[in-house]
Amino acid sequence: MTVSSTPFRALRIDRDAQGVRCSVASLTVDMLSPGDVLIEVHWSAINYKDALAATGAGRIMREFPRIGGIDASGVVAASSDPRFKPGERVLVTGFDFGVAHDGGFAEFARVPGDWLVPLPDGLDLREAMVLGTAGFTVGLGLKRLADVGHDPALGPMLVTGATGGVGSVAVSVLAGLGYEVHALTGKPDQAAYLTGLGASAVVPRPDLTDGVRPLEQARYGGGFDVVGGATLGWLLASTRHWGSVVACGLAAGHDLPTTVMPFILRGVSLLGVTSADCPAAWRHAIWQRLATDWRPRDIQALVAREIDLKDLPDAFDDFIQGRVRGRTLVRVRQ
Ligand SMILES: NC(=O)c1ccc[n+]([C@@H]2O[C@H](COP(=O)([O-])OP(=O)(O)OC[C@H]3O[C@@H](n4cnc5c(N)ncnc54)[C@H](OP(=O)(O)O)[C@@H]3O)[C@@H](O)[C@H]2O)c1
């Protein structure tokens, strides 16, 4: 049997009259989206976006049926791209992977060589997926903070959605870099987890039902927000002069109630990040740093669960309900 006809397992997402559904299917390599490099996938991980895609809770998938999974790490099995040789260890996150192109919840993936990053020294295949899109997003945020010359001495950085994937990595990496980190969470029972990652204070979600004032007491040097909505508006209004806030998520909504006051009276910067599309040079440089000086101090502490590919269909609801902690790894190969 050739590799192109060998059956393998994959989480296929499809849509019918009842809506979006996912199941583990047996596929063959010749059924995969086209690409120059065939990867034997070893590890993947679940991101909020994967849960939105697999459940149909968000309009993420642009084609059906497709294999889900926006993250993968593995070994090159075959390549017509001269930059990648069989046996080389690689990772892929972002682009159309797991969205309009078959993704990483499968024992094989086939992608354009331009999407691949050689596994940097300092990370193994499993650790690369502990970070995955969550870690890369934190890295992008750090790059944006560095680009505006953000000064850690301005004061504490507030990480919102702190027990989630991006939030947990942000707490760990920022604390490791010497920032004072405050962790905002809806799970006060997870305070020990957050302080273990390096947070020096755990902040309950503020009650913002009466709205956000144009300016609040200036408590924070800035922050890293995955929640969006009123929380992001409140963080902007609570940021000190010349502080910076990285906006990367919408766990609570895509609106942004704010005024120009934080920007024109305190010189606050709002920095966007998008992990799916960024210049290749940034992508490679950020992964190098995640393997070295931006590497979380205790990478294993970020892993909440390790599941098998077959367990995926039952794993997504916890993400939609905001019940997860840290990173959920997917062991793709037995
Ligand atoms: N811009 C990008 O490129 C990029 C990349 C990665 C992720 N994201 C976005 O970032 C967000 C987080 O992604 P993730 O993979 O880290 O997700 P996750 O692991 O599911 O974590 C999300 C966390 O947000 C908090 N949360 C959930 N629902 C909330 C609500 N209604 N109000 C307030 N907080 C809520 C919860 O943390 P607590 O209980 O601790 O508050 C939850 O654990 C998502 O919106 C995702 O789409 C964007």
XYZ file of N, CA and C in Angstrom, residues 9-216:
624
model
N -6.720 8.429 10.394
C -7.848 9.023 11.133
C -7.796 10.552 11.064
N -8.970 11.141 10.986
C -9.046 12.610 10.922
C -10.384 13.073 11.486
N -10.366 14.270 12.093
C -11.630 14.861 12.558
C -12.204 15.692 11.411
N -13.269 15.155 10.801
C -13.855 15.845 9.661
C -15.056 16.672 10.107
N -15.088 17.920 9.664
C -16.200 18.826 9.991
C -17.044 18.989 8.738
N -18.346 18.754 8.911
C -19.238 18.841 7.753
C -20.486 19.642 8.138
N -21.244 20.011 7.161
C -22.463 20.798 7.415
C -23.617 20.170 6.633
N -24.768 20.036 7.307
C -25.959 19.568 6.594
C -27.137 20.416 7.047
N -28.342 19.967 6.750
C -29.523 20.780 7.057
C -29.649 21.035 8.556
N -29.113 20.124 9.389
C -29.206 20.284 10.858
C -28.116 21.226 11.391
N -27.134 21.535 10.585
C -26.065 22.429 11.034
C -24.699 21.797 10.864
N -23.739 22.334 11.647
C -22.346 21.871 11.548
C -22.152 20.714 12.516
N -21.453 19.680 12.070
C -21.165 18.543 12.947
C -19.767 18.011 12.631
N -19.194 17.293 13.605
C -17.863 16.743 13.367
C -17.816 15.302 13.835
N -16.944 14.507 13.188
C -16.777 13.111 13.591
C -15.404 12.645 13.136
N -14.923 11.572 13.760
C -13.636 11.007 13.354
C -13.893 10.071 12.176
N -13.185 10.330 11.061
C -13.402 9.577 9.828
C -12.092 8.937 9.389
N -12.207 7.944 8.518
C -11.016 7.324 7.930
C -10.862 7.886 6.516
N -9.704 8.524 6.269
C -9.461 9.176 4.976
C -8.167 8.643 4.388
N -7.849 9.063 3.182
C -6.549 8.730 2.589
C -5.870 10.021 2.143
N -4.549 9.956 2.000
C -3.762 11.159 1.708
C -4.233 11.841 0.424
N -4.630 11.052 -0.571
C -5.028 11.690 -1.831
C -6.324 12.490 -1.684
N -7.004 12.370 -0.525
C -8.215 13.173 -0.289
C -7.888 14.524 0.358
N -6.622 14.718 0.787
C -6.264 15.950 1.520
C -6.196 17.162 0.597
N -6.384 18.356 1.167
C -6.140 19.598 0.424
C -4.728 19.545 -0.151
N -4.527 20.151 -1.328
C -3.209 20.058 -1.966
C -2.138 20.859 -1.228
N -0.879 20.493 -1.457
C 0.247 21.214 -0.850
C 1.545 20.558 -1.278
N 2.657 21.266 -1.061
C 3.962 20.735 -1.487
C 4.553 19.777 -0.466
N 4.089 19.854 0.773
C 4.747 19.088 1.840
C 3.701 18.243 2.579
N 3.990 16.946 2.657
C 3.139 16.022 3.410
C 3.764 15.829 4.791
N 2.972 16.053 5.816
C 3.482 15.955 7.198
C 2.781 14.803 7.905
N 3.585 14.011 8.602
C 3.021 13.020 9.528
C 2.788 13.784 10.829
N 1.531 14.031 11.159
C 1.222 14.882 12.324
C 1.384 14.067 13.614
N 2.102 14.630 14.580
C 2.263 13.957 15.880
C 1.380 14.595 16.950
N 1.344 15.935 16.972
C 0.611 16.643 18.024
C -0.203 17.775 17.428
N -1.342 18.060 18.073
C -2.097 19.264 17.776
C -2.612 19.779 19.128
N -3.454 20.780 19.100
C -4.022 21.320 20.339
C -5.339 21.990 19.986
N -6.182 22.180 21.004
C -7.481 22.826 20.746
C -7.396 24.298 21.122
N -7.792 25.136 20.182
C -7.945 26.573 20.425
C -9.435 26.898 20.405
N -9.777 28.051 20.977
C -11.174 28.501 20.964
C -11.728 28.484 19.539
N -10.889 28.913 18.582
C -11.333 28.962 17.188
C -11.689 27.571 16.665
N -10.950 26.538 17.119
C -11.258 25.166 16.710
C -12.634 24.754 17.220
N -12.947 25.172 18.453
C -14.243 24.816 19.028
C -15.368 25.531 18.273
N -15.145 26.800 17.925
C -16.150 27.524 17.136
C -16.357 26.823 15.797
N -15.261 26.363 15.187
C -15.346 25.729 13.863
C -16.067 24.389 13.938
N -15.692 23.569 14.925
C -16.201 22.195 14.975
C -17.658 22.117 15.400
N -18.102 23.117 16.181
C -19.486 23.104 16.671
C -20.398 23.974 15.813
N -19.820 24.826 14.983
C -20.634 25.775 14.214
C -21.056 26.972 15.052
N -20.516 27.089 16.292
C -20.859 28.240 17.142
C -20.343 29.544 16.548
N -19.350 29.446 15.687
C -18.852 30.621 14.966
C -18.671 30.249 13.508
N -18.782 31.225 12.638
C -18.601 30.933 11.199
C -17.120 30.965 10.872
N -16.452 29.853 11.177
C -15.011 29.771 10.996
C -14.676 29.019 9.708
N -15.320 27.834 9.553
C -14.999 27.006 8.380
C -15.500 27.710 7.124
N -14.625 27.793 6.137
C -15.048 28.448 4.895
C -15.384 27.427 3.810
N -15.060 26.144 4.050
C -15.403 25.089 3.092
C -15.799 23.846 3.870
N -16.716 23.071 3.294
C -17.140 21.803 3.911
C -17.106 20.705 2.849
N -16.828 19.447 3.211
C -16.249 19.070 4.492
C -14.751 19.378 4.505
N -14.218 19.657 5.699
C -12.786 19.890 5.870
C -12.351 19.271 7.194
N -11.058 18.939 7.270
C -10.483 18.478 8.535
C -10.203 19.718 9.382
N -10.608 19.665 10.663
C -10.376 20.800 11.557
C -8.959 20.804 12.110
N -8.687 21.848 12.925
C -7.384 21.914 13.607
C -6.491 22.976 13.003
N -6.332 24.104 13.717
C -5.513 25.204 13.175
C -4.042 25.078 13.574
N -3.703 24.033 14.360
C -2.318 23.835 14.814
C -1.876 22.398 14.530
N -0.615 22.219 14.158
C -0.052 20.865 14.058
C 1.463 20.922 14.167
N 2.026 19.850 14.723
C 3.481 19.664 14.645
C 3.715 18.217 14.230
N 4.804 17.993 13.509
C 5.069 16.633 13.050
C 6.337 16.560 12.238
N 6.407 15.510 11.435
C 7.628 15.192 10.699
C 7.294 15.149 9.207
N 8.161 15.736 8.394
C 7.932 15.740 6.940
C 8.011 14.297 6.431
N 6.937 13.887 5.740
C 6.904 12.533 5.165
C 7.318 12.557 3.700
N 6.985 13.618 2.990
C 7.345 13.762 1.576
C 7.282 15.241 1.247
N 8.140 15.693 0.313
C 8.160 17.122 0.013
C 8.644 17.366 -1.414
N 7.920 18.231 -2.132
C 8.436 18.693 -3.422
C 8.979 20.111 -3.283
N 9.032 20.608 -2.020
C 9.600 21.931 -1.737
C 11.042 21.717 -1.282
N 12.015 22.275 -2.023
C 13.430 21.986 -1.684
C 13.843 22.449 -0.285
N 13.031 23.326 0.360
C 13.386 23.796 1.707
C 13.129 22.745 2.785
N 12.319 21.711 2.468
C 11.941 20.734 3.493
C 12.251 19.318 3.022
N 12.941 18.566 3.890
C 13.359 17.198 3.556
C 12.611 16.197 4.442
N 12.317 14.997 3.914
C 11.686 13.975 4.754
C 12.467 13.768 6.047
N 11.756 13.642 7.137
C 12.389 13.440 8.443
C 12.541 14.725 9.236
N 12.414 15.892 8.547
C 12.573 17.171 9.252
C 11.344 17.451 10.134
N 11.604 18.023 11.307
C 10.499 18.327 12.234
C 9.990 19.752 11.981
N 8.684 19.889 11.872
C 8.085 21.173 11.477
C 6.830 21.449 12.311
N 6.374 22.690 12.235
C 5.080 23.053 12.826
C 4.345 23.969 11.864
N 3.027 23.978 12.003
C 2.211 24.873 11.183
C 1.070 25.405 12.036
N 0.839 26.711 11.942
C -0.309 27.362 12.590
C -0.790 28.453 11.632
N -2.084 28.728 11.674
C -2.604 29.886 10.952
C -2.818 29.656 9.469
N -2.774 30.738 8.705
C -3.153 30.744 7.283
C -4.578 30.159 7.170
N -4.814 29.321 6.136
C -6.142 28.711 5.988
C -6.214 27.338 6.651
N -5.150 26.961 7.365
C -5.062 25.620 7.960
C -6.231 25.396 8.929
N -6.993 24.327 8.682
C -8.130 24.005 9.544
C -9.311 24.929 9.385
N -9.302 25.728 8.325
C -10.382 26.705 8.097
C -10.931 26.553 6.673
N -10.047 26.677 5.673
C -10.449 26.459 4.286
C -9.541 25.411 3.640
N -8.664 24.843 4.430
C -7.670 23.853 3.998
C -7.651 22.808 5.105
N -7.534 21.525 4.742
C -7.548 20.483 5.782
C -6.476 20.754 6.839
N -6.867 20.585 8.109
C -6.028 21.019 9.219
C -5.334 19.895 9.969
N -5.023 20.191 11.237
C -4.101 19.367 12.008
C -4.717 18.267 12.850
N -6.052 18.145 12.860
C -6.667 17.050 13.619
C -6.710 15.808 12.732
N -5.547 15.340 12.294
C -5.454 14.204 11.371
C -4.042 13.656 11.431
N -3.916 12.371 11.097
C -2.582 11.761 11.164
C -1.668 12.238 10.039
N -2.254 12.803 8.983
C -1.453 13.432 7.925
C -2.040 14.791 7.580
N -1.175 15.725 7.208
C -1.596 17.035 6.693
C -0.714 17.351 5.487
N -1.288 18.063 4.534
C -0.505 18.449 3.344
C -0.686 19.949 3.158
N 0.421 20.677 3.143
C 0.332 22.151 3.142
C 1.360 22.762 2.198
N 1.143 24.012 1.777
C 2.203 24.726 1.048
C 3.422 24.916 1.948
N 4.619 24.783 1.362
C 5.842 24.943 2.155
C 5.919 26.295 2.843
N 5.316 27.324 2.253
C 5.388 28.667 2.848
C 4.705 28.734 4.216
N 3.828 27.779 4.514
C 3.134 27.813 5.799
C 3.963 27.183 6.923
N 5.005 26.445 6.558
C 5.731 25.656 7.558
C 6.826 26.451 8.257
N 7.026 26.115 9.519
C 8.141 26.657 10.290
C 8.969 25.459 10.754
N 10.281 25.427 10.458
C 11.102 24.343 11.011
C 11.042 24.397 12.543
N 10.932 23.246 13.175
C 10.865 23.241 14.644
C 12.129 23.889 15.198
N 11.990 24.974 15.972
C 13.213 25.619 16.473
C 13.891 24.770 17.550
N 15.239 24.850 17.603
C 15.961 24.201 18.703
C 15.420 24.777 20.006
N 15.229 23.923 21.003
C 14.718 24.420 22.281
C 13.266 24.039 22.516
N 12.589 23.499 21.475
C 11.221 23.002 21.637
C 11.142 21.616 21.005
N 10.432 20.688 21.657
C 10.147 19.435 20.969
C 8.745 19.529 20.349
N 8.347 18.475 19.635
C 7.078 18.554 18.886
C 5.887 18.766 19.812
N 5.941 18.153 20.996
C 4.830 18.300 21.938
C 4.808 19.709 22.514
N 5.984 20.211 22.924
C 6.054 21.562 23.496
C 5.601 22.615 22.473
N 5.911 22.374 21.195
C 5.491 23.338 20.169
C 3.976 23.478 20.154
N 3.268 22.377 20.463
C 1.808 22.450 20.476
C 1.254 22.885 21.835
N 2.044 22.758 22.902
C 1.621 23.404 24.157
C 1.492 24.911 23.872
N 2.405 25.419 23.059
C 2.337 26.838 22.693
C 1.316 27.021 21.555
N 1.574 26.447 20.403
C 0.642 26.504 19.278
C 0.208 27.924 18.946
N -1.000 28.059 18.444
C -1.512 29.389 18.091
C -1.563 30.293 19.314
N -1.862 29.720 20.498
C -1.916 30.545 21.716
C -0.560 31.195 21.973
N 0.494 30.382 21.933
C 1.833 30.912 22.189
C 2.271 31.884 21.118
N 1.966 31.545 19.875
C 2.368 32.433 18.788
C 1.667 33.792 18.910
N 0.414 33.772 19.337
C -0.340 35.019 19.515
C 0.280 35.872 20.620
N 0.697 35.211 21.693
C 1.383 35.949 22.767
C 2.691 36.537 22.220
N 3.410 35.747 21.431
C 4.650 36.251 20.832
C 4.409 37.472 19.953
N 3.336 37.414 19.160
C 2.999 38.575 18.321
C 2.701 39.798 19.181
N 1.985 39.571 20.283
C 1.679 40.680 21.188
C 2.951 41.282 21.776
N 3.902 40.403 22.145
C 5.168 40.910 22.688
C 5.919 41.719 21.640
N 5.858 41.261 20.391
C 6.524 42.009 19.322
C 5.887 43.391 19.170
N 4.552 43.442 19.225
C 3.869 44.731 19.074
C 4.203 45.664 20.239
N 4.286 45.082 21.453
C 4.659 45.898 22.624
C 6.073 46.446 22.461
N 6.982 45.584 21.973
C 8.370 46.031 21.784
C 8.426 47.121 20.715
N 7.608 46.972 19.660
C 7.640 47.944 18.553
C 7.239 49.349 19.009
N 6.326 49.432 20.020
C 5.943 50.770 20.507
C 6.805 51.188 21.700
N 7.764 50.351 22.044
C 8.662 50.701 23.145
C 7.972 50.674 24.492
N 7.042 49.724 24.668
C 6.319 49.652 25.946
C 7.304 49.426 27.095
N 7.145 50.203 28.152
C 8.065 50.125 29.288
C 7.425 49.304 30.412
N 7.979 48.119 30.742
C 7.386 47.296 31.811
C 7.276 48.045 33.135
N 8.098 49.085 33.329
C 8.063 49.834 34.591
C 6.800 50.695 34.724
N 5.984 50.787 33.642
C 4.742 51.574 33.733
C 3.766 50.998 34.749
N 3.888 49.696 35.002
C 2.986 49.108 35.990
C 2.488 47.756 35.548
N 1.602 47.151 36.357
C 1.172 45.785 36.088
C 0.478 45.638 34.733
N 0.690 44.477 34.134
C -0.025 44.125 32.908
C -1.202 43.249 33.307
N -2.402 43.617 32.863
C -3.583 42.807 33.166
C -3.811 41.840 32.008
N -3.821 40.542 32.331
C -4.153 39.519 31.327
C -5.590 39.089 31.582
N -6.455 39.237 30.579
C -7.864 38.838 30.743
C -8.062 37.420 30.200
N -9.184 36.798 30.587
C -9.395 35.398 30.198
C -8.197 34.564 30.601
N -7.694 34.856 31.809
C -6.339 34.401 32.173
C -6.203 32.895 32.272
N -7.291 32.170 32.573
C -7.126 30.715 32.679
C -7.203 30.022 31.324
N -7.595 30.737 30.262
C -7.696 30.114 28.939
C -6.324 29.868 28.333
N -6.321 29.387 27.091
C -5.060 29.034 26.438
C -4.151 30.230 26.241
N -4.631 31.250 25.525
C -3.803 32.440 25.298
C -3.492 33.105 26.633
N -4.511 33.228 27.493
C -4.318 33.903 28.778
C -3.251 33.220 29.613
N -3.300 31.894 29.701
C -2.322 31.168 30.524
C -0.905 31.372 30.000
N -0.750 31.273 28.662
C 0.595 31.454 28.101
C 1.057 32.890 28.344
N 0.130 33.857 28.191
C 0.511 35.261 28.401
C 0.977 35.492 29.835
N 0.235 34.943 30.809
C 0.646 35.117 32.216
C 2.048 34.556 32.412
N 2.255 33.336 31.914
C 3.532 32.659 32.140
C 4.696 33.399 31.471
N 4.504 33.787 30.197
C 5.618 34.402 29.458
C 5.904 35.806 29.998
N 4.849 36.603 30.226
C 5.072 37.965 30.724
C 5.754 37.929 32.092
N 5.292 37.019 32.967
C 5.920 36.931 34.298
C 7.378 36.515 34.165
N 7.642 35.564 33.267
C 9.019 35.116 33.057
C 9.917 36.233 32.565
N 9.330 37.201 31.853
C 10.123 38.328 31.344
C 10.268 39.442 32.373
N 9.688 39.247 33.550
C 9.873 40.221 34.616
C 8.738 41.219 34.758
N 7.682 41.086 33.954
C 6.521 41.965 34.129
C 5.804 41.599 35.425
N 5.212 42.595 36.063
C 4.248 42.317 37.120
C 2.938 41.981 36.414
N 2.385 40.797 36.660
C 1.205 40.345 35.922
C 0.018 40.207 36.871
N -1.102 40.833 36.503
C -2.356 40.619 37.202
C -3.264 39.808 36.283
N -3.903 38.775 36.849
C -4.683 37.846 36.037
C -6.163 38.047 36.298
N -6.914 38.465 35.272
C -8.361 38.660 35.419
C -9.057 37.380 34.972
N -9.905 36.847 35.828
C -10.531 35.560 35.522
C -11.958 35.483 36.051
N -12.758 34.655 35.395
C -14.085 34.329 35.912
C -14.043 33.076 36.769
N -12.855 32.540 37.000
C -12.725 31.298 37.784
C -11.852 31.576 39.015
N -12.419 32.197 40.057
C -11.617 32.514 41.236
C -11.018 31.276 41.887
N -11.634 30.104 41.689
C -11.079 28.869 42.274
C -9.765 28.465 41.602
N -9.396 29.124 40.530
C -8.143 28.799 39.837
C -7.016 29.766 40.227
N -7.172 30.468 41.345
C -6.160 31.457 41.754
C -4.788 30.809 41.936
N -4.750 29.605 42.529
C -3.452 28.962 42.775
C -2.765 28.618 41.445
N -3.575 28.188 40.466
C -3.007 27.896 39.140
C -2.372 29.162 38.557
N -3.090 30.285 38.660
C -2.600 31.532 38.041
C -1.374 32.077 38.771
N -1.364 32.012 40.092
C -0.169 32.481 40.806
C 0.998 31.532 40.534
N 0.691 30.227 40.354
C 1.739 29.273 40.001
C 2.381 29.602 38.660
N 1.578 30.144 37.744
C 2.130 30.538 36.437
C 2.944 31.828 36.520
N 2.745 32.584 37.617
C 3.547 33.797 37.772
C 2.747 35.059 38.036
N 1.386 34.952 38.110
C 0.595 36.156 38.399
C 0.843 36.591 39.843
N 0.979 37.911 40.057
C 1.166 38.370 41.435
C -0.164 38.791 42.047
N -1.217 38.925 41.231
C -2.561 39.217 41.759
C -3.583 38.562 40.846
N -4.676 38.092 41.461
C -5.775 37.502 40.697
C -6.981 38.417 40.869
N -7.528 38.881 39.741
C -8.566 39.919 39.745
C -9.882 39.293 39.266
N -10.965 39.420 40.046
C -12.249 38.898 39.555
C -12.773 39.761 38.403
N -13.613 39.167 37.558
C -14.186 39.949 36.454
C -14.960 41.134 37.026
N -14.730 42.360 36.526
C -15.479 43.513 37.046
C -16.934 43.459 36.586
N -17.821 44.038 37.386
C -19.233 44.123 36.987
C -19.377 45.350 36.084
N -19.609 45.125 34.825
C -19.659 46.226 33.866
C -21.061 46.386 33.281
N -22.056 45.908 34.047
C -23.424 45.976 33.510
C -23.910 47.421 33.363
N -23.333 48.348 34.132
C -23.726 49.757 33.995
C -22.885 50.486 32.947
N -22.056 49.746 32.220
C -21.249 50.361 31.172
C -19.864 50.742 31.653
N -19.087 51.293 30.743
C -17.698 51.650 31.018
C -17.580 53.169 30.998
N -16.942 53.730 32.011
C -16.735 55.185 32.022
C -15.607 55.554 31.067
N -15.581 56.782 30.551
C -14.513 57.159 29.607
C -13.126 56.956 30.195
N -12.968 57.265 31.499
C -11.693 57.001 32.173
C -12.000 56.396 33.540
N -11.248 55.375 33.884
C -11.333 54.757 35.208
C -10.038 55.101 35.947
